[in-house]
Coordinates of C-alpha atoms in Angstrom, one line a residue:
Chain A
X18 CA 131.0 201.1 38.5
X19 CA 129.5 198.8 35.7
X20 CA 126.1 197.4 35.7
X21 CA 127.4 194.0 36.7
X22 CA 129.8 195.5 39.2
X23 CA 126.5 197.2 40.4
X24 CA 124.4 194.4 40.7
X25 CA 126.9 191.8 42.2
X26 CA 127.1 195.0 45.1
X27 CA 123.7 194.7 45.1
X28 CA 122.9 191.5 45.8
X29 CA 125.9 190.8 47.8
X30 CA 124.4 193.0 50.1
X31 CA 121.1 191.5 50.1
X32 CA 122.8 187.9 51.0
X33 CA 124.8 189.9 53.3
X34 CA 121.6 191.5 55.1
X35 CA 120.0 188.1 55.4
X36 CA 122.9 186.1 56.8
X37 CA 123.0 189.0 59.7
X38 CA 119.5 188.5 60.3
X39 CA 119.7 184.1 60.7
X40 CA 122.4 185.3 63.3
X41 CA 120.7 187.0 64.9
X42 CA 117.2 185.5 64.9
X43 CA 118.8 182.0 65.8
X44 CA 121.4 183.8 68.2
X45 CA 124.6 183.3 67.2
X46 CA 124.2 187.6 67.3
X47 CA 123.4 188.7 70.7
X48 CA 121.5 191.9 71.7
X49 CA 124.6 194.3 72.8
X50 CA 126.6 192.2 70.9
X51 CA 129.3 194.8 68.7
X52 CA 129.8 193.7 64.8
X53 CA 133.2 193.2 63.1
X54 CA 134.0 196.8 61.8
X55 CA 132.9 197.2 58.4
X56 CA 136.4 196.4 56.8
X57 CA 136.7 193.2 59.2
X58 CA 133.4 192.4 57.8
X59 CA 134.3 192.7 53.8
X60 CA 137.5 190.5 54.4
X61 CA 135.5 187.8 56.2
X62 CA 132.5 187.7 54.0
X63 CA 134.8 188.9 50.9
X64 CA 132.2 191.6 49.2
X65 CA 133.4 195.4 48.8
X66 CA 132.7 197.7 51.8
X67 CA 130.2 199.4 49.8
X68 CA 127.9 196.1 49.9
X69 CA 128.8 196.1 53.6
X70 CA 128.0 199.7 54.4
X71 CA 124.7 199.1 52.1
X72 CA 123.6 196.2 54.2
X73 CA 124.6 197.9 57.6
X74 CA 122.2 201.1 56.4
X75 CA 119.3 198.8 55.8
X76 CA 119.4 196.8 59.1
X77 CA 119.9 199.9 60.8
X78 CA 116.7 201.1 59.1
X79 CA 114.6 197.8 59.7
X80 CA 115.6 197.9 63.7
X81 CA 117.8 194.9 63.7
X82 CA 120.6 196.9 64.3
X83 CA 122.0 200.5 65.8
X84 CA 125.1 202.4 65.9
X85 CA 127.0 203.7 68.6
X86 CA 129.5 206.8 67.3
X87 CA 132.3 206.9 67.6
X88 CA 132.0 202.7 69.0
X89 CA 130.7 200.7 66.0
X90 CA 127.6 199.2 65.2
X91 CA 125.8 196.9 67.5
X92 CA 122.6 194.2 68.2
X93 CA 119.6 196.2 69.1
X94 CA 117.8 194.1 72.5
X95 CA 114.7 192.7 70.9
X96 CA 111.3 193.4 72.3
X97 CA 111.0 189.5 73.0
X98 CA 109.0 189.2 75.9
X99 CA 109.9 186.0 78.2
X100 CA 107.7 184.4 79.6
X101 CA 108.5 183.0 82.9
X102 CA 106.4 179.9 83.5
X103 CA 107.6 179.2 87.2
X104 CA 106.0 182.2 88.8
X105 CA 102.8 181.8 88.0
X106 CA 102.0 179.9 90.8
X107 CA 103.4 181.5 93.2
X108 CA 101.7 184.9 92.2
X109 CA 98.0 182.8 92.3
X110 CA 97.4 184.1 88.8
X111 CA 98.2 181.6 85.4
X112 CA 97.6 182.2 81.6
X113 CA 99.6 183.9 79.2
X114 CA 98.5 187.0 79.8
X115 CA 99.4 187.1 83.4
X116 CA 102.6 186.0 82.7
X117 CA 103.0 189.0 80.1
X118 CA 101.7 191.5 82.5
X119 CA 104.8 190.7 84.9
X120 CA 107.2 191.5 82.2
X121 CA 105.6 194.9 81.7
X122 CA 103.6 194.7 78.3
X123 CA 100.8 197.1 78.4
X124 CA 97.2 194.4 77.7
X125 CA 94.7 195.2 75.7
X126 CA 92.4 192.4 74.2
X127 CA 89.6 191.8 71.2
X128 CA 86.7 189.7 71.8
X129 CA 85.8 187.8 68.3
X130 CA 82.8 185.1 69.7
X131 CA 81.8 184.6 73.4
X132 CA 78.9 183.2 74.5
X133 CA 77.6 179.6 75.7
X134 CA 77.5 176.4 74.4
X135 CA 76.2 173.0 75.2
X136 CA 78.6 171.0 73.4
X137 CA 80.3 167.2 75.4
X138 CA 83.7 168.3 74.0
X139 CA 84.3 171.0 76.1
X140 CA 82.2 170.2 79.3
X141 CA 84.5 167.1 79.2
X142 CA 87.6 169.4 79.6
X143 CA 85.9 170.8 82.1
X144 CA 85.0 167.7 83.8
X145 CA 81.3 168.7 84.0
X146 CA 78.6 166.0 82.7
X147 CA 78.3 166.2 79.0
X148 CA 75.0 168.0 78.8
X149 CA 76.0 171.2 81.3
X150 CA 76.5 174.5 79.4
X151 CA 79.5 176.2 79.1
X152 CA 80.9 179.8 78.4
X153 CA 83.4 180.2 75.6
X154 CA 85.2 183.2 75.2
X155 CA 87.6 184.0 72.0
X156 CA 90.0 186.4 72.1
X157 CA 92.8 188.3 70.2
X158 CA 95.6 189.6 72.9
X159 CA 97.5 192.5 72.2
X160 CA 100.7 193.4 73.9
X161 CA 101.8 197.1 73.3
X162 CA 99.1 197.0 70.4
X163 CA 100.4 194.5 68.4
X164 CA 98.6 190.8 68.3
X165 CA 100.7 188.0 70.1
X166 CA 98.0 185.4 71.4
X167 CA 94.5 184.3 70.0
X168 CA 92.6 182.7 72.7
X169 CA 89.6 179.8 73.1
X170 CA 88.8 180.1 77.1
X171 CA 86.4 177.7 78.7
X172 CA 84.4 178.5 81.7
X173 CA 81.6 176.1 83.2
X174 CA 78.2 178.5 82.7
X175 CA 76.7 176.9 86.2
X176 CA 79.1 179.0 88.1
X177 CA 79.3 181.9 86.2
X178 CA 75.9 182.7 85.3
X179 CA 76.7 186.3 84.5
X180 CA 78.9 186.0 82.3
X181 CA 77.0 187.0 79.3
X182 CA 76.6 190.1 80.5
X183 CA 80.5 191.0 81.0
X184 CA 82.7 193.0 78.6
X185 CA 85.8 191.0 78.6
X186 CA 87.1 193.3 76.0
X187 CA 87.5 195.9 79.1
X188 CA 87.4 193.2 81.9
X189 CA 90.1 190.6 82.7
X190 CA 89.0 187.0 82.6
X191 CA 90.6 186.3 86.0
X192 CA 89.5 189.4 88.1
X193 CA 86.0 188.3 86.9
X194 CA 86.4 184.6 87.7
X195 CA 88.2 186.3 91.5
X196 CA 85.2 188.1 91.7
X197 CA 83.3 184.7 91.7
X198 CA 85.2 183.3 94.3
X199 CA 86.4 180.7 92.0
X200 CA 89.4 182.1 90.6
X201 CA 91.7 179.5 88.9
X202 CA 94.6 178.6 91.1
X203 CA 96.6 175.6 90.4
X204 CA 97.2 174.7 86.8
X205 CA 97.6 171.5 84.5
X206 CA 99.7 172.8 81.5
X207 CA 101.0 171.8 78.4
X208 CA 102.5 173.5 75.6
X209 CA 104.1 172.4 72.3
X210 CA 105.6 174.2 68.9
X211 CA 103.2 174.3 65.6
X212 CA 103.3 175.3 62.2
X213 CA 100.6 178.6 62.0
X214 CA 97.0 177.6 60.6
X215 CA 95.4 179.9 58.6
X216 CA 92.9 180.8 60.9
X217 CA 94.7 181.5 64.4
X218 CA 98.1 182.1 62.2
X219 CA 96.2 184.9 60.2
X220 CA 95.1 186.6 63.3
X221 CA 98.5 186.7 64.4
X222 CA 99.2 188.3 61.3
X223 CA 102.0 184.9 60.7
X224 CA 102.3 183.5 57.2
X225 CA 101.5 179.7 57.0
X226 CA 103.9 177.2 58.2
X227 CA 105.6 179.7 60.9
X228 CA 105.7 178.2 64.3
X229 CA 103.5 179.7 67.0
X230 CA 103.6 178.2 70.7
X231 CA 100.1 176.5 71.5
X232 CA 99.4 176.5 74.6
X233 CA 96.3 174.5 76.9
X234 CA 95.7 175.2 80.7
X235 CA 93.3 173.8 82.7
X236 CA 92.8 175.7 85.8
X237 CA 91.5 174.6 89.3
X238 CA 90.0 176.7 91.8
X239 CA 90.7 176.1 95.7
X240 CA 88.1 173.7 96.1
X241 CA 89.9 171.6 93.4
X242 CA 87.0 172.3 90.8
X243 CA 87.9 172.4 86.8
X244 CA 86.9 176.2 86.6
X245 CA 89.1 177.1 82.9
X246 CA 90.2 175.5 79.5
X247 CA 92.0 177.9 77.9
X248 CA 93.7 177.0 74.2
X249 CA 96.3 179.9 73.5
X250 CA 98.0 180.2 70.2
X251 CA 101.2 182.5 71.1
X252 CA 103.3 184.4 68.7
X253 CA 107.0 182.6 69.0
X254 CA 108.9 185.4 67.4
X255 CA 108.1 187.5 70.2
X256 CA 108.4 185.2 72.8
X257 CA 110.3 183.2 74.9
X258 CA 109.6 180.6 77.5
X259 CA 112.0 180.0 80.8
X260 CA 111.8 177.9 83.3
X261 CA 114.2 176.1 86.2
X262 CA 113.4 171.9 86.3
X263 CA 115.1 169.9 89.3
X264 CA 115.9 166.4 88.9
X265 CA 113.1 164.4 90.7
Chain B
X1 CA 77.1 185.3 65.0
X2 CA 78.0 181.7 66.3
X3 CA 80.2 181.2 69.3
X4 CA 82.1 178.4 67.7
X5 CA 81.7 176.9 64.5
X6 CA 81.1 173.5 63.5
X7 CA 84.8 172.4 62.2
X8 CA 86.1 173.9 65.8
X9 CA 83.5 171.7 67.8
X10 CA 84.2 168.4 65.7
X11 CA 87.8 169.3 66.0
X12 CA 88.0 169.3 69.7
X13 CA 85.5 166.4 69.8
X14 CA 87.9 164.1 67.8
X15 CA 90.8 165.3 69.7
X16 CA 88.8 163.6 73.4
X17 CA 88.9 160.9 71.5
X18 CA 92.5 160.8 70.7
X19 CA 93.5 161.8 74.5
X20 CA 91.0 158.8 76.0
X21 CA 92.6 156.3 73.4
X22 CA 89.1 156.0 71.3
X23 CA 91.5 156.2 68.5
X24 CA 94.9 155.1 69.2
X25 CA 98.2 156.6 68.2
X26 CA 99.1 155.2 65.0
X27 CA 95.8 153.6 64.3
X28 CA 94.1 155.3 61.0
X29 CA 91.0 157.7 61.5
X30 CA 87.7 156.6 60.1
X31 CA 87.9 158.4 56.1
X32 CA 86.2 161.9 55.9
X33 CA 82.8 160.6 54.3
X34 CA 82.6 158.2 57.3
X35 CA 83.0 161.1 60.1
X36 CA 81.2 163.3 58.0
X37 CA 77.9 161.0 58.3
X38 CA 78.5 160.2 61.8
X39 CA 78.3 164.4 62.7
X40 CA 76.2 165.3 60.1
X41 CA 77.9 167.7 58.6
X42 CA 79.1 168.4 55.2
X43 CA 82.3 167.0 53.6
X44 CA 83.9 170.8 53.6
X45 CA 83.0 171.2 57.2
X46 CA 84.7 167.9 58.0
X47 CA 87.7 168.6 56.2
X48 CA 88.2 171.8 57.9
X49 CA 87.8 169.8 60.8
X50 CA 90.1 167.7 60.0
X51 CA 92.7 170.4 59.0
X52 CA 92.2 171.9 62.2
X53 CA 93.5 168.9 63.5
X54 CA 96.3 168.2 61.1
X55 CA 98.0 171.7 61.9
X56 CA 98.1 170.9 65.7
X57 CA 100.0 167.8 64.8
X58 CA 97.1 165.6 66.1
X59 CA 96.6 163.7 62.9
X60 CA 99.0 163.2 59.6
X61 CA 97.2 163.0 56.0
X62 CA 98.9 160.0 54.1
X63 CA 98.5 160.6 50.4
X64 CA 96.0 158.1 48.9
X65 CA 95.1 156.3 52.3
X66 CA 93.6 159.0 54.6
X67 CA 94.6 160.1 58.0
X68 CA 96.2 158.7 61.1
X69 CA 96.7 159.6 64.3
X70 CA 100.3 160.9 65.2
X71 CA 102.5 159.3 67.3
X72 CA 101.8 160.6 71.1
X73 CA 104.4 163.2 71.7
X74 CA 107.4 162.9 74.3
X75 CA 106.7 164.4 77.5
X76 CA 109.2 167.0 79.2
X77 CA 107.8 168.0 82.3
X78 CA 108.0 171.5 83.2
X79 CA 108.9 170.1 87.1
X80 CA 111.5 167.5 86.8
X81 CA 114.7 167.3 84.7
X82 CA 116.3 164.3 83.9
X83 CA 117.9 163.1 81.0
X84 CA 116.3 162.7 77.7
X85 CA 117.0 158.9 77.8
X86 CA 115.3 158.8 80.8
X87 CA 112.7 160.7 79.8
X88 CA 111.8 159.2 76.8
X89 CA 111.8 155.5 78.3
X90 CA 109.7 156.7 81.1
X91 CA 107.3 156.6 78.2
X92 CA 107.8 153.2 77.4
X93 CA 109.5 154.4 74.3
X94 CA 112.7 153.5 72.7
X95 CA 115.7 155.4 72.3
X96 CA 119.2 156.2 71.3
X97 CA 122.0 158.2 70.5
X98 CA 124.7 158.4 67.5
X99 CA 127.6 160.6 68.1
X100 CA 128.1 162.9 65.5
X101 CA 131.6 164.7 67.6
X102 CA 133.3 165.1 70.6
X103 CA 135.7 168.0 70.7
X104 CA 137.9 169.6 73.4
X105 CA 137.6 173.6 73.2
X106 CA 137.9 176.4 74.0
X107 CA 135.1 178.8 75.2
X108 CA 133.6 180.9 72.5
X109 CA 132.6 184.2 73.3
X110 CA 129.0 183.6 73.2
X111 CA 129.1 180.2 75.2
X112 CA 131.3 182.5 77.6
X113 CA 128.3 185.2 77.6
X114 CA 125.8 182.7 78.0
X115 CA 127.4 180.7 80.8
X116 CA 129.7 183.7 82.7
X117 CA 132.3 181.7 82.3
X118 CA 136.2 183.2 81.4
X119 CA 137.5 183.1 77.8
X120 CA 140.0 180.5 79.0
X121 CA 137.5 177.7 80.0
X122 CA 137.6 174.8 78.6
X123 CA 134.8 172.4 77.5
X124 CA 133.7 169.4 75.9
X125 CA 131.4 169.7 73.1
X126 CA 129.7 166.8 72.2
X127 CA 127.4 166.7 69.5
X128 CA 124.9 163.6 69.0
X129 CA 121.9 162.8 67.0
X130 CA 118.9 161.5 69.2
X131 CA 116.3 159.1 68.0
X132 CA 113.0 158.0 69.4
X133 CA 111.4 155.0 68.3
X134 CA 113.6 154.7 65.7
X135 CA 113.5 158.2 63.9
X136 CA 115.1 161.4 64.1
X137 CA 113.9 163.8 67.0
X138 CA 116.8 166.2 68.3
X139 CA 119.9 167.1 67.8
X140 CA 122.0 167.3 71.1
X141 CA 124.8 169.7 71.5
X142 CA 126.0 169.8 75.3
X143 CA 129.1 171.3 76.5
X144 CA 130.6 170.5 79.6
X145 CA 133.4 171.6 81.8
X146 CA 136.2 170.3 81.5
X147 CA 138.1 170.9 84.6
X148 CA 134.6 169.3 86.5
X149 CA 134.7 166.3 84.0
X150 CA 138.1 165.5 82.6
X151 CA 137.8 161.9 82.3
X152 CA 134.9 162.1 79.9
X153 CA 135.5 160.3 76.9
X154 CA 133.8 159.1 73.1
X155 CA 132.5 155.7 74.6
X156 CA 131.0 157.2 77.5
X157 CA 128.7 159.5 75.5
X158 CA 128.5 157.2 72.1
X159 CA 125.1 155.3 72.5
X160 CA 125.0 155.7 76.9
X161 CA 124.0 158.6 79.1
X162 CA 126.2 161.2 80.1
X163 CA 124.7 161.9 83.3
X164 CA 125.5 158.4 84.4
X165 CA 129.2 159.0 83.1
X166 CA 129.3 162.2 84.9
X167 CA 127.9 160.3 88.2
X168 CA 129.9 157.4 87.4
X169 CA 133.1 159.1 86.9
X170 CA 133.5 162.2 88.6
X171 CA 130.6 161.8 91.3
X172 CA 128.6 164.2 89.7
X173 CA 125.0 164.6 90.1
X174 CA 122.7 166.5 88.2
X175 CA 120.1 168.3 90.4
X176 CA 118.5 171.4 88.0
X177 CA 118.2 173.5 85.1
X178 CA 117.7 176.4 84.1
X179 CA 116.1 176.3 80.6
X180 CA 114.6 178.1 77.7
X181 CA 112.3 177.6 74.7
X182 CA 112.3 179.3 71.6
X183 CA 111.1 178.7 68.0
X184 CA 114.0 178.4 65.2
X185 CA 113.8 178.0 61.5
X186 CA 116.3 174.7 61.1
X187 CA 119.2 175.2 59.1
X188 CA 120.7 173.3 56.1
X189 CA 122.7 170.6 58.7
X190 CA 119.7 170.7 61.4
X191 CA 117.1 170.0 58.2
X192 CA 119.0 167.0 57.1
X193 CA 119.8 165.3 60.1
X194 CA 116.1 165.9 61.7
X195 CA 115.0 164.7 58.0
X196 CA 112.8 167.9 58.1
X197 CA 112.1 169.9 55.0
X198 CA 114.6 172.9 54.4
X199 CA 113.7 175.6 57.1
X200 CA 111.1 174.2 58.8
X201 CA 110.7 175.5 62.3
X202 CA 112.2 173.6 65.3
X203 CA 111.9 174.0 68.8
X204 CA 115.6 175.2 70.5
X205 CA 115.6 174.0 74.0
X206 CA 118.9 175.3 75.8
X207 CA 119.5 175.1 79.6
X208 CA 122.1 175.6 82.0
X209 CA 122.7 173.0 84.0
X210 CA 124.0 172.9 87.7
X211 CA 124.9 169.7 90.2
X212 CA 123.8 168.7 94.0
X213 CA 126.5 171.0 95.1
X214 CA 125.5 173.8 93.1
X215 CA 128.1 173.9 90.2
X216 CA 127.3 175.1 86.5
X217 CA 128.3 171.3 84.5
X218 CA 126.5 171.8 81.1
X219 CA 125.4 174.2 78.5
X220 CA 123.0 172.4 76.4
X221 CA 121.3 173.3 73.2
X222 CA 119.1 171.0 71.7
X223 CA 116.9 171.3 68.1
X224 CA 113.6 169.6 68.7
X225 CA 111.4 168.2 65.7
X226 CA 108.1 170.1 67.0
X227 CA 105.9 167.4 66.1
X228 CA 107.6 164.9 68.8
X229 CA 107.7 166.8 71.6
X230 CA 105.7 169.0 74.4
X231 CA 106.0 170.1 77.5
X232 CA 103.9 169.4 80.7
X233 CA 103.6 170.5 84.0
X234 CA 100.3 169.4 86.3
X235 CA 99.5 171.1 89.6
X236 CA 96.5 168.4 90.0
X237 CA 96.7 164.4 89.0

């Protein structure tokens, strides 16, 4: 082949490539879902089967994609966790991580700051008068190792006095808050779609202006007290959100 | 080491103030030297305050003539459905919808996966742009069934609610959905129409959804502008 010939292969398997990943990132592709045979695919996107085989090697490689002998190649199921935002209440525990837990990621967690503050912001959120202390708690959340959520937690100091004293690298915000009979367990929630910020963005290991799900709970314990203010920053590439709505 | 640093603190302070209507939506935010005196902090500490809150989509930075607060964000709550007309008056906002096209089709095999429906179903795809207040917020692609709906037609989904045409029509009522949320980079179309920037994110928001007696009516699949929307759901009021 001539250097031309060579390159045009080249880079008509590198638009190639990237066209098969938009499909499947925005879903046209489904996981399981079988791809035009390698011919079928030359004719449709007319480049030579050499640019096709070329980009089919390299998606295999990057884990976007895996072949089946002697059946063709197919979408590899993505590790996308869902998160199902309906149980949570029924299962008396809320927060992102709970809701991860159910869909079988292994949890592990990184404390950056904790410690308490007196500050009218956030004993507001708590609904506590403005001058009462309260214990922050930031976190990096791992799922399977890899960092999905960074964390800002909330927790009025008055009724966890101990806190300070508590690995919550090791132990789980909510058994701790169970353990002090005030355990969060009904839920105002919001949650909307941003553009990464340097800070929480490059702890997520995200490049600037990718979208991350942001996420605030306030939690109530069973006397109807504001126990938690939690601010979650939540990997979208890795994540889904379900629910089931019924017309009020 | 400090538990949370000054920009974070003056962030979340200036959002309370947003949330209680201190500053309203709209309204411009006192300029950086201003805020800067009144917390008695440097100016580099209040701009990272203020960047803070510009990346949540709190405040928007106008070149030349500082920052105001965003418009508040339309409400989808996490325990009712309705439609998005409704929805979005419910907020005493303004809304309406151009009809970009209304095809009869057949099902493709990935509308067919995603709704367990047979190859030979038919359904109506109608595709419309949805503004809010007068701008650009989703794009609206719903399919429907056609042998549950066969009367639907343009004028009832060009500028009026398809649930009430469904109701109206064909007795249909809309009781649930099943529903998803996912981050997508908009494409090329999307981009234009939204009047985003070329491959900005956008929020897809699909659902499934079923009538009073049970009965899969719609596939939709919307693409969001993220800065216009959230989603809610309160357990205490």
């Amino acid at each position: 082949m001539d250097r031309d010939g060579k390159d045009r292969g080249q880079s008509d398997s590198a638009i190639l490539q990237e066209k098969i990943i938009e499909q499947i990132r925005v879903g046209d592709l489904l996981p399981g879902e079988k791809l035009l045979s390698e011919r079928a695919m030359a004719e449709f996107y007319d480049v030579s089967r050499g640019a096709v085989q070329y980009a089919m090697n390299r998606l295999v490689e990057q884990g976007y994609l895996y072949r089946r002998p002697g059946s063709g190649t197919f979408v590899k199921e993505r590790n996308r966790s869902v998160m199902n935002l309906e149980y949570q209440n029924e299962v008396g525990n809320s927060g992102v991580t709970a809701m991860l837990k159910n869909a079988g990621a292994r949890m592990s967690n990184r404390v950056l700051t904790c410690g308490r503050i007196q500050e009218p912001a956030f004993a507001r959120k708590l609904q506590m008068p403005e001058g009462k202390e309260v214990y922050v708690l930031h976190r990096v959340r791992f799922a399977n190792d890899e960092a999905f959520a960074v964390e800002y937690s909330a927790i009025p100091f008055d009724l966890f006095p101990d806190a300070e004293g508590v690995d919550f690298s090791k132990i789980s915000l909510y058994d701790y808050m169970d353990a002090r009979k005030h355990m969060p367990v009904a839920f105002n929630q919001r949650f909307k779609i941003i553009e990464a910020s340097e800070r929480e963005g490059g702890l997520l290991g995200l490049r600037r202006n990718e979208p991350v799900f942001h996420f605030e709970f306030s939690g109530y314990d069973r006397d109807g007290r504001a126990v938690e203010y939690t601010e979650s920053y939540v990997r979208c590439d890795r994540t889904e959100l379900r629910f089931n709505t019924r017309v009020r | 080491m400090k538990v949370l640093t000054q920009d974070v603190i003056i962030a979340k302070e200036i959002e309370c103030r947003i949330e209680s209507g201190i500053y309203p939506e709209r309204s411009r935010l006192p300029s950086e030297r201003t805020l800067a005196g009144e917390f008695g902090v440097q100016r580099g500490t209040m701009r990272r305050a203020l960047r803070i809150l510009e990346d949540k989509g709190a405040i928007l930075s106008r070149q030349r003539s500082g920052h105001y607060i965003a418009p508040r964000r339309i409400d989808f709550n996490l325990d009712a459905y309705n439609s998005r007309k409704a929805v979005i008056e419910h907020m005493g906002r303004s809304t309406y919808v151009k009809l970009l096209t209304f095809d009869r089709m057949f099902i493709t095999d990935k509308l067919s996966h995603k709704m367990g429906l047979p190859g030979d179903t038919q359904l109506f795809r109608i595709m419309r742009l949805r503004y809010a207040e007068g701008a650009p917020l989703a794009l609206e692609r719903a399919h429907i069934l056609c042998d549950l709906a066969p009367d639907i037609t343009e004028e009832d989904v060009h500028n009026r609610s398809l649930y009430s045409a469904l109701r109206q029509k064909h007795g249909i009522h809309i009781d649930r959905a099943v529903s998803r949320v996912s981050a997508v980079h908009a494409n090329g179309l999307e981009s234009e129409l939204l009047n985003l920037p070329v491959s900005r994110p956008a929020m897809r928001y699909e659902g499934l959804v079923y009538d009073s007696r049970d009965r899969l009516i719609e596939y939709f699949d919307d693409i969001i502008r993220i800065d216009r929307v959230q989603f809610i759901r309160k357990d205490i009021l």
